[in-house]
Short mmCIF file of N, CA and C in Angstrom, two decimals:
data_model
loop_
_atom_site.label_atom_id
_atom_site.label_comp_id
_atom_site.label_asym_id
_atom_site.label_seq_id
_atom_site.Cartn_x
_atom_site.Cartn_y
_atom_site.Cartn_z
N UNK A 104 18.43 19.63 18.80
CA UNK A 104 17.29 20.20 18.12
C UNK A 104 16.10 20.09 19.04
N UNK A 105 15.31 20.94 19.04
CA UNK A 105 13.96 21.22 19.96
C UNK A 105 12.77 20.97 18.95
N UNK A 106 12.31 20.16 19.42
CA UNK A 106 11.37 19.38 18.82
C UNK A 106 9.88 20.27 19.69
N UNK A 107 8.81 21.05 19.31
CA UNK A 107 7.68 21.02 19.69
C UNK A 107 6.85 20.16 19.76
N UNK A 108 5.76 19.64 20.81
CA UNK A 108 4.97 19.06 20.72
C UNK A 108 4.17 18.34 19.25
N UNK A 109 3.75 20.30 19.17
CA UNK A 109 2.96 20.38 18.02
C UNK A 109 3.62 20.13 16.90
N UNK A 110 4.95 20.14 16.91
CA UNK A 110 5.88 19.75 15.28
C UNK A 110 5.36 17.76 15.51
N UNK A 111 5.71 17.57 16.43
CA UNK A 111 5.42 16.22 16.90
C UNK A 111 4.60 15.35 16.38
N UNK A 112 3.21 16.13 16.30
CA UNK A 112 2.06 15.76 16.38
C UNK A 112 2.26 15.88 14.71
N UNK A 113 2.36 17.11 14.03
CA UNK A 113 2.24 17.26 12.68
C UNK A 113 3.09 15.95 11.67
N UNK A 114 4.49 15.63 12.30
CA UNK A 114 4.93 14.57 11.93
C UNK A 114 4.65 12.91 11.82
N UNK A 115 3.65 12.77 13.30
CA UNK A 115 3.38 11.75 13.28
C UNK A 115 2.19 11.75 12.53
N UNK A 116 1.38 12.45 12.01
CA UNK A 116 -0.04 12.99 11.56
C UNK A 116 0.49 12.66 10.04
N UNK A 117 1.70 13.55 9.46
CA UNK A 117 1.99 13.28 8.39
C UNK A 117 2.29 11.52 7.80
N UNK A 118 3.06 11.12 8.81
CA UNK A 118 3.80 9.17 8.56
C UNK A 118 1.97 8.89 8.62
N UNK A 119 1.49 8.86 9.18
CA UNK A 119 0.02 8.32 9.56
C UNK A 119 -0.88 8.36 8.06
N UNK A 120 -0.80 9.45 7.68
CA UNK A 120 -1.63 9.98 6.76
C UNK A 120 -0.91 9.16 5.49
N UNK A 121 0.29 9.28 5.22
CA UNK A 121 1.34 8.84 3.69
C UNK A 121 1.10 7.07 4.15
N UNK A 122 1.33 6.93 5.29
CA UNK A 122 0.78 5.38 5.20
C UNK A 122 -0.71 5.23 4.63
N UNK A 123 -1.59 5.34 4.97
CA UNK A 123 -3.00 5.78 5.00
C UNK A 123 -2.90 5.86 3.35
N UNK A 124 -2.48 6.30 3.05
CA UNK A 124 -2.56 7.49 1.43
C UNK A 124 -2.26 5.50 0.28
N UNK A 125 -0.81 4.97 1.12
CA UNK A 125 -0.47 3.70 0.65
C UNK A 125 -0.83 3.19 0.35
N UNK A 126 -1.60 2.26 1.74
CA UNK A 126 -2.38 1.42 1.68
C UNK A 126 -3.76 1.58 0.51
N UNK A 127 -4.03 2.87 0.43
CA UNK A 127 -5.36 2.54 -0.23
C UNK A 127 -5.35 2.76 -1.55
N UNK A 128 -4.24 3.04 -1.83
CA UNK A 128 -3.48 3.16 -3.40
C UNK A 128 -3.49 1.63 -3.72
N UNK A 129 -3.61 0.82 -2.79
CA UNK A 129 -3.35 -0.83 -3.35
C UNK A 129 -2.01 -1.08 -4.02
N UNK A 130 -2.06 -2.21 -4.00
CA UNK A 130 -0.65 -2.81 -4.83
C UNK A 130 -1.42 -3.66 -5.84
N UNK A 131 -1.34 -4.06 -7.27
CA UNK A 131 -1.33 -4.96 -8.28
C UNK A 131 -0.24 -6.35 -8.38
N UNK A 132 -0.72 -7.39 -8.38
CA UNK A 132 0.05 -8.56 -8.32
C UNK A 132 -0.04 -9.00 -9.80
N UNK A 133 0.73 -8.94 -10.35
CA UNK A 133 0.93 -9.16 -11.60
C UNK A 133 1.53 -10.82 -11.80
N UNK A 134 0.37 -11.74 -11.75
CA UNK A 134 1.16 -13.29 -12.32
C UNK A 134 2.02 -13.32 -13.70
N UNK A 135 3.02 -14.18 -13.87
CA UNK A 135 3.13 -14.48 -15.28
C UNK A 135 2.84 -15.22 -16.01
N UNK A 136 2.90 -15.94 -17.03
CA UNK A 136 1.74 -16.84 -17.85
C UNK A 136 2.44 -18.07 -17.40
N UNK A 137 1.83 -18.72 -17.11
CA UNK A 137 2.15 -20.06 -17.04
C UNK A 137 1.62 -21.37 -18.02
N UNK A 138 2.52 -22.43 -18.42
CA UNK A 138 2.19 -22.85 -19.35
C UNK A 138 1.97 -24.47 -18.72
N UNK A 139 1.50 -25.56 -19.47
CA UNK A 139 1.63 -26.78 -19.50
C UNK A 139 2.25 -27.55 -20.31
N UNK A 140 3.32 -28.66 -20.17
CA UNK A 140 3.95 -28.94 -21.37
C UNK A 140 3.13 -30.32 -21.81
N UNK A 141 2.71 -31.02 -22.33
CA UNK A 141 1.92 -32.07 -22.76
C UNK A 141 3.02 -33.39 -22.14
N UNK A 142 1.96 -34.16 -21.77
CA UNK A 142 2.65 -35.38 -21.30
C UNK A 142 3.83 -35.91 -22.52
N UNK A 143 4.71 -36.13 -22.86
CA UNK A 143 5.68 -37.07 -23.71
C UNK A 143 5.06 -38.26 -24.37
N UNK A 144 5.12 -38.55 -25.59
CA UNK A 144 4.05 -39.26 -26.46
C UNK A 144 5.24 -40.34 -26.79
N UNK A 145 6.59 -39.99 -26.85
CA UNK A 145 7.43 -40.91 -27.60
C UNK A 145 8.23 -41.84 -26.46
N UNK A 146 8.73 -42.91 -26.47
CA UNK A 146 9.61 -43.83 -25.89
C UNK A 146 10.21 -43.12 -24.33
N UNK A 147 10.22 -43.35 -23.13
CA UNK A 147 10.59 -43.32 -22.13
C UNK A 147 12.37 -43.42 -22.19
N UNK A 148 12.77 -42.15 -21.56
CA UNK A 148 13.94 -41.72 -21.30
C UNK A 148 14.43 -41.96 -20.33
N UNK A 149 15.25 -42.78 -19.59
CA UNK A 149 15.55 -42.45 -17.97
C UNK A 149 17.11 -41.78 -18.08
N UNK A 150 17.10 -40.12 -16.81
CA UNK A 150 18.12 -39.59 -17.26
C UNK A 150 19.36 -40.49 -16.21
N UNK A 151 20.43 -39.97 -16.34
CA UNK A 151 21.48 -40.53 -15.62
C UNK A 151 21.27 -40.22 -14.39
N UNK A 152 21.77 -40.68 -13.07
CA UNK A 152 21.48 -40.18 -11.77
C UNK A 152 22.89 -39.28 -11.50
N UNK A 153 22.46 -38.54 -11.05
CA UNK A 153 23.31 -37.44 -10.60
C UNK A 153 23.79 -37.21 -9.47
N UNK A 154 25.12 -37.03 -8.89
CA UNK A 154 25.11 -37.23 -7.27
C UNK A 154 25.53 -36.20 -6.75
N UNK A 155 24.65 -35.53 -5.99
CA UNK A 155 24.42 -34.00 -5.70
C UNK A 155 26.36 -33.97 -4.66
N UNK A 156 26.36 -32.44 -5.40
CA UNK A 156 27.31 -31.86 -5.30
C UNK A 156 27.29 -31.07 -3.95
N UNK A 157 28.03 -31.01 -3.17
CA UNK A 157 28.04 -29.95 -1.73
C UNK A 157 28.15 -28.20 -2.74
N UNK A 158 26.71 -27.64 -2.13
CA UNK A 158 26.84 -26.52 -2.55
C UNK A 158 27.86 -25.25 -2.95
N UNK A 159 28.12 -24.66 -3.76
CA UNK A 159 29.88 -23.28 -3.36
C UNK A 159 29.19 -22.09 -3.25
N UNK A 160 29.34 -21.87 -2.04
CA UNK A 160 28.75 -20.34 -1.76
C UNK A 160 29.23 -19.33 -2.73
N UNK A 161 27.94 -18.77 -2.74
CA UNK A 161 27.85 -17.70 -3.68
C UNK A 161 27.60 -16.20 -3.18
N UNK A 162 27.70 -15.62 -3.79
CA UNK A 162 27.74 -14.02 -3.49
C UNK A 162 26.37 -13.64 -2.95
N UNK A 163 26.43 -13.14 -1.61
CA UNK A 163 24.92 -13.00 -1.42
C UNK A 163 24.86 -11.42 -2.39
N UNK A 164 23.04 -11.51 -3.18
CA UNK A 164 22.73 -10.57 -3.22
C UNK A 164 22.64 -9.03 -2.09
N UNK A 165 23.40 -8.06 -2.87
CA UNK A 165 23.10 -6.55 -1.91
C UNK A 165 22.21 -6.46 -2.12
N UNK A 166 21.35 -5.73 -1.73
CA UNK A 166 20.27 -5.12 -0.87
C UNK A 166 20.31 -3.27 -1.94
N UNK A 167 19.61 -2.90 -2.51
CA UNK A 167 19.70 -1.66 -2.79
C UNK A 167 18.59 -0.76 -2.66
N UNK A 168 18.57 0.48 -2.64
CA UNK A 168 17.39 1.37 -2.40
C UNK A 168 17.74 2.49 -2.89
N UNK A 169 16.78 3.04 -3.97
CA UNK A 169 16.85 4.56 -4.96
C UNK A 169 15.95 5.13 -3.92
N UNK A 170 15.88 6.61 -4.41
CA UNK A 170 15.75 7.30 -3.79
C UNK A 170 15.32 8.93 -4.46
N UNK A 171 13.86 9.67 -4.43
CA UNK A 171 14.11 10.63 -5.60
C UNK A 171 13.05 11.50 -5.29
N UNK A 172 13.35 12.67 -4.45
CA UNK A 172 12.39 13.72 -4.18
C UNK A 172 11.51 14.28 -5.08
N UNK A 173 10.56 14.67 -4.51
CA UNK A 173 9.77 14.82 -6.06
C UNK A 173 9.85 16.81 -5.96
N UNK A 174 10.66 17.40 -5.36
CA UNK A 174 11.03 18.60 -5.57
C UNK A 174 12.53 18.81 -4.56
N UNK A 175 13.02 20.01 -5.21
CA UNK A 175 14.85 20.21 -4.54
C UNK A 175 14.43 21.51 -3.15
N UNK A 176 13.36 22.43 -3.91
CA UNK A 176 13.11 23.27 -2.72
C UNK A 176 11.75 23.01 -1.90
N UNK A 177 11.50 23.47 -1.03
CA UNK A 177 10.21 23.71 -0.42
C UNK A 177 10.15 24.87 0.72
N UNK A 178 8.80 25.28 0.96
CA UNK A 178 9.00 25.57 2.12
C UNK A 178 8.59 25.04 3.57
N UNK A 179 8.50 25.95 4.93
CA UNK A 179 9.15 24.84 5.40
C UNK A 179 7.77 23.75 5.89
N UNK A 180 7.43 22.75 6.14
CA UNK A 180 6.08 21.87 6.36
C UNK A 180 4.93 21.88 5.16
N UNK A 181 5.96 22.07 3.99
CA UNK A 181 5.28 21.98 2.55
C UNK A 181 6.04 20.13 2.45
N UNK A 182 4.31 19.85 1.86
CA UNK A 182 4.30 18.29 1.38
C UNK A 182 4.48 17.98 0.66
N UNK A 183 6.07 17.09 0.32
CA UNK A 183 6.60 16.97 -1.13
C UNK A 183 6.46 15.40 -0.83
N UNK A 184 6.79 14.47 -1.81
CA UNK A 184 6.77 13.19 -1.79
C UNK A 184 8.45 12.21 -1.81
N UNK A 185 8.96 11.55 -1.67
CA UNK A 185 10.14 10.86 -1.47
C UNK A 185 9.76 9.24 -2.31
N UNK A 186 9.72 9.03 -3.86
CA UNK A 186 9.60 7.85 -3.97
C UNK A 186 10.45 7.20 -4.85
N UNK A 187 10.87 6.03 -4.70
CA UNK A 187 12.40 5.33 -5.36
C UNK A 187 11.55 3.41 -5.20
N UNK A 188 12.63 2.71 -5.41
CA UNK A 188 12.78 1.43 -5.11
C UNK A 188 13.41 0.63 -4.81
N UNK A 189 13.06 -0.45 -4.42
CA UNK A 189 13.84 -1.37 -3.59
C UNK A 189 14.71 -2.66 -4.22
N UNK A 190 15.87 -2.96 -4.16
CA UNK A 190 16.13 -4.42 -4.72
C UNK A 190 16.89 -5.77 -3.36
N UNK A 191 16.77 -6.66 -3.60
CA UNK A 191 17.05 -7.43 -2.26
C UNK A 191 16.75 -7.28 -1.32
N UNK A 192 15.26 -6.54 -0.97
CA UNK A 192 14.86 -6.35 0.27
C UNK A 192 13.20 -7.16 -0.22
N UNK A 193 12.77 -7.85 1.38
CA UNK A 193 11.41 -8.34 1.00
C UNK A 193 10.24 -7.53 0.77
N UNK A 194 9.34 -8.41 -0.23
CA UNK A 194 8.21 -6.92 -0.20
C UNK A 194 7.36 -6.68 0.85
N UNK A 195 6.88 -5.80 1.20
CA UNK A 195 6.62 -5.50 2.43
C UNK A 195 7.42 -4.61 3.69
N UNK A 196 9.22 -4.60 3.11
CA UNK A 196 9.67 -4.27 4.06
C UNK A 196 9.66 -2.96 4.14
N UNK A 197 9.96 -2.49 5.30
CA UNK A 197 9.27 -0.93 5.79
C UNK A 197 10.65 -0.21 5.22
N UNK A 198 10.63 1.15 4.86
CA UNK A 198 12.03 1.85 4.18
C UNK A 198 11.30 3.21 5.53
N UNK A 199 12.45 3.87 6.05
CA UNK A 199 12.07 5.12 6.66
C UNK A 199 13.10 6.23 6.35
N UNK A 200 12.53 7.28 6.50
CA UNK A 200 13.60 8.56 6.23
C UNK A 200 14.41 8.76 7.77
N UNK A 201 15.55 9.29 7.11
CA UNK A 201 16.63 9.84 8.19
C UNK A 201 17.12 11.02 7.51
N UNK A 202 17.27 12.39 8.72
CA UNK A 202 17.71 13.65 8.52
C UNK A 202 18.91 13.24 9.01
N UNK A 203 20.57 14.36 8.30
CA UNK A 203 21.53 14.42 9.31
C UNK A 203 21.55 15.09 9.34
N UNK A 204 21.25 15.56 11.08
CA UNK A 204 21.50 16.61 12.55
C UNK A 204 22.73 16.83 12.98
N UNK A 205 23.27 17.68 12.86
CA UNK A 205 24.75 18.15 13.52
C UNK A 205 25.54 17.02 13.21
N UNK A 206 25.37 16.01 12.34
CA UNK A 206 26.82 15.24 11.94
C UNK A 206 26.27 13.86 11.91
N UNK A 207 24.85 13.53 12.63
CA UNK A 207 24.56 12.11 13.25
C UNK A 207 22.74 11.85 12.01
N UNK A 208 22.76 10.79 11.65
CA UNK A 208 21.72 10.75 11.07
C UNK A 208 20.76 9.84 12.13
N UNK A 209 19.33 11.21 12.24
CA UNK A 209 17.90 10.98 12.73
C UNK A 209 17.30 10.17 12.09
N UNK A 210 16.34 9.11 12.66
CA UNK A 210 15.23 8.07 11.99
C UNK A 210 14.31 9.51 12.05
N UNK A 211 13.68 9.91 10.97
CA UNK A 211 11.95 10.78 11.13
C UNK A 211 10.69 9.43 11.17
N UNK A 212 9.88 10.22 11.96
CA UNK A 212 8.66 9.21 12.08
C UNK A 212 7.74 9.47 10.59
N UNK A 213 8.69 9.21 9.82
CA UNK A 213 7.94 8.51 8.32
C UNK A 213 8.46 7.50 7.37
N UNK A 214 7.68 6.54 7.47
CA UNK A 214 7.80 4.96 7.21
C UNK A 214 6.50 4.62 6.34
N UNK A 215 7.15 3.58 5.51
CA UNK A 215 6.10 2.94 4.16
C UNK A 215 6.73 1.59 4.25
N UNK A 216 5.28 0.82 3.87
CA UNK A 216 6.12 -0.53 3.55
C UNK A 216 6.50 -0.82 2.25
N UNK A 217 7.59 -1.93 1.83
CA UNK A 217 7.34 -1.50 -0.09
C UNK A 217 6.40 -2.48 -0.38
N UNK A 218 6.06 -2.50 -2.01
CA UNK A 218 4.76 -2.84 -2.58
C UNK A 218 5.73 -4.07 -3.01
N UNK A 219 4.75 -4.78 -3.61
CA UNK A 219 5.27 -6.65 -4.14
C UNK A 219 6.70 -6.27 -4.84
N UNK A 220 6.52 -5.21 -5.48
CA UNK A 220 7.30 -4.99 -6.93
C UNK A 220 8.59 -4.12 -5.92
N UNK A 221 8.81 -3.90 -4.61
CA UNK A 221 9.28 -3.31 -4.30
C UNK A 221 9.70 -1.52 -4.22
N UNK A 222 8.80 -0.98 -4.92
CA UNK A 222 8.33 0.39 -5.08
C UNK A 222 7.91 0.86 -3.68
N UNK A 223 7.87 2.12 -3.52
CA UNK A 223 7.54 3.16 -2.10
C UNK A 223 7.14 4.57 -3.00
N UNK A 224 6.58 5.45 -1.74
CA UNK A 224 6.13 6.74 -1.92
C UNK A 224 5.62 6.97 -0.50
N UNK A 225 6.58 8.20 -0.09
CA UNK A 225 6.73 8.17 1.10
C UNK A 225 6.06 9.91 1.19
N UNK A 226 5.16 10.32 1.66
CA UNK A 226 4.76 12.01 2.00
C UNK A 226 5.87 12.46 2.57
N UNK A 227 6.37 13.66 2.86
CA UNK A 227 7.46 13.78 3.92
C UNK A 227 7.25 15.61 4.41
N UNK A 228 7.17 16.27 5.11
CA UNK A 228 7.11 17.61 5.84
C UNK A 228 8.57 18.12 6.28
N UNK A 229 9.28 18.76 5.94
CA UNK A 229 10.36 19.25 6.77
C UNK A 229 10.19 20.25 7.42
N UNK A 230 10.71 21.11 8.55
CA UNK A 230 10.39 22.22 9.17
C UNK A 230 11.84 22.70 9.56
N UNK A 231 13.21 22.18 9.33
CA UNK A 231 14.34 22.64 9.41
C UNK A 231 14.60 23.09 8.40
N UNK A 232 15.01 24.74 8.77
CA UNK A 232 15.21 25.41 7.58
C UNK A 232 16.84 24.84 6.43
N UNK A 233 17.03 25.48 5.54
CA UNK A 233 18.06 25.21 4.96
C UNK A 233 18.24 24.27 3.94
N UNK A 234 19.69 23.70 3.99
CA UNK A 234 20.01 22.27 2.78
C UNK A 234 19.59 21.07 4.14
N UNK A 235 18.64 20.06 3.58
CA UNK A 235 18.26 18.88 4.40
C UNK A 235 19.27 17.92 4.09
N UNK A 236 20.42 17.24 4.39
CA UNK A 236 20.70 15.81 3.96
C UNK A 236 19.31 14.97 4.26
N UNK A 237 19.42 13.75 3.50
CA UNK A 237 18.37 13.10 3.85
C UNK A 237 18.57 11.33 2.72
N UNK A 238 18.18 10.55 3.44
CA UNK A 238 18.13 9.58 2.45
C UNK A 238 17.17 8.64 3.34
N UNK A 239 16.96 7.39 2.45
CA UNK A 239 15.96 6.47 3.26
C UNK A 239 16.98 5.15 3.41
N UNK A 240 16.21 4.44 4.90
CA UNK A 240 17.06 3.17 5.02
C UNK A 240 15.89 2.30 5.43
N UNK A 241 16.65 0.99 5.10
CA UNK A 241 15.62 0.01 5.55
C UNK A 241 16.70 -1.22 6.54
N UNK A 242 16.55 -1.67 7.63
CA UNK A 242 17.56 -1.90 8.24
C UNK A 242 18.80 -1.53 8.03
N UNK A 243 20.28 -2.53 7.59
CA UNK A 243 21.53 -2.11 7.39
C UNK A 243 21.13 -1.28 5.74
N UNK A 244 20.99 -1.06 4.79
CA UNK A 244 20.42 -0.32 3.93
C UNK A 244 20.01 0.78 3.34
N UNK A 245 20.92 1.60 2.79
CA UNK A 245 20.40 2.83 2.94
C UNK A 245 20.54 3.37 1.06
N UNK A 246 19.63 4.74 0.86
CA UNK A 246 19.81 5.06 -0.25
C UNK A 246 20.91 5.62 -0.25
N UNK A 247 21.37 6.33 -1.91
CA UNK A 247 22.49 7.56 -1.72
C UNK A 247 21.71 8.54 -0.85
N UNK A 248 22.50 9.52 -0.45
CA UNK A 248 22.18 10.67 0.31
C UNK A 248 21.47 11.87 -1.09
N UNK A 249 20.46 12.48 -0.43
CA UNK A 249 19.68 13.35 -1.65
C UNK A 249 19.44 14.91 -0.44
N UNK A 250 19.14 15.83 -1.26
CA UNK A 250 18.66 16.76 -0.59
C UNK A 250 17.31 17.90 -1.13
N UNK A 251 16.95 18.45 0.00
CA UNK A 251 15.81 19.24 0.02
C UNK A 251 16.26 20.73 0.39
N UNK A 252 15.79 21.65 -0.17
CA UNK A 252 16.07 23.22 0.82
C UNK A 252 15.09 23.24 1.28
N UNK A 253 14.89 23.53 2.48
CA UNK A 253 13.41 24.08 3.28
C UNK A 253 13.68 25.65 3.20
N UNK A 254 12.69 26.61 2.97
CA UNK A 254 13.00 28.07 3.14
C UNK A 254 11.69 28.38 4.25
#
């Protein structure tokens, strides 16, 4: 695929801008209530001592990522949005889009980090005409595969 300069520029302009757009959307940190329990008023308990057990590995949590265009057609370097969420990944961590090109899936230079809650909203421009495969990954991680028509 032949990449123009100027497609170049419009792409990195776009990741620049949807970051930009992110950040100033803010994130909300939502505490939960926390309580105090009152000191114990009645007779002193001492519990049994317990003699710690060698841990049994457990199932590590997967890692998951949705994924959900916010339109099926466009045309082509029309600005649709890409936003889903994250589970087992830290907040903060960056999710990016990948096109597949003749059989091999492309990183595109558009990247978000996720929010506390693990949420994204990613801008995205296509300029390859047709059905887009496309999904987002965040290291080993990836969404289902979704698609776009560019006309």
């Amino acid at each position: 695929m032949i990449v123009s300069k100027r497609n170049r520029l419009r792409l990195a302009a776009v990741a620049t801008l949807s970051t930009l757009a992110l950040g100033l959307a803010g994130t909300a940190l939502a505490a939960g209530p926390t309580t105090t329990d009152p000191a114990p008023t009645g007779p002193s308990v001492t519990a049994p001592s317990v003699t710690p057990q060698p841990a049994t590995p457990q199932a590590a949590t997967q890692a998951t990522i949705t994924a959900k265009p916010s339109v099926t057609t466009v045309q082509a370097w029309e600005l649709f949005r890409v936003t889903g969420t994250t589970t087992g990944l830290k907040a903060g961590s960056t999710v990016t889009l990948q096109q597949k090109q003749n059989g091999a899936w492309v990183t595109l230079p558009a990247s978000v980090p996720t929010t506390s809650s693990g949420a994204y909203s990613l801008g995205v421009k296509l300029g390859i005409t047709g059905l887009n495969e496309l999904r987002i990954v965040s290291g080993d991680t990836a969404s289902p595969v979704f698609t776009v028509t560019v006309r």
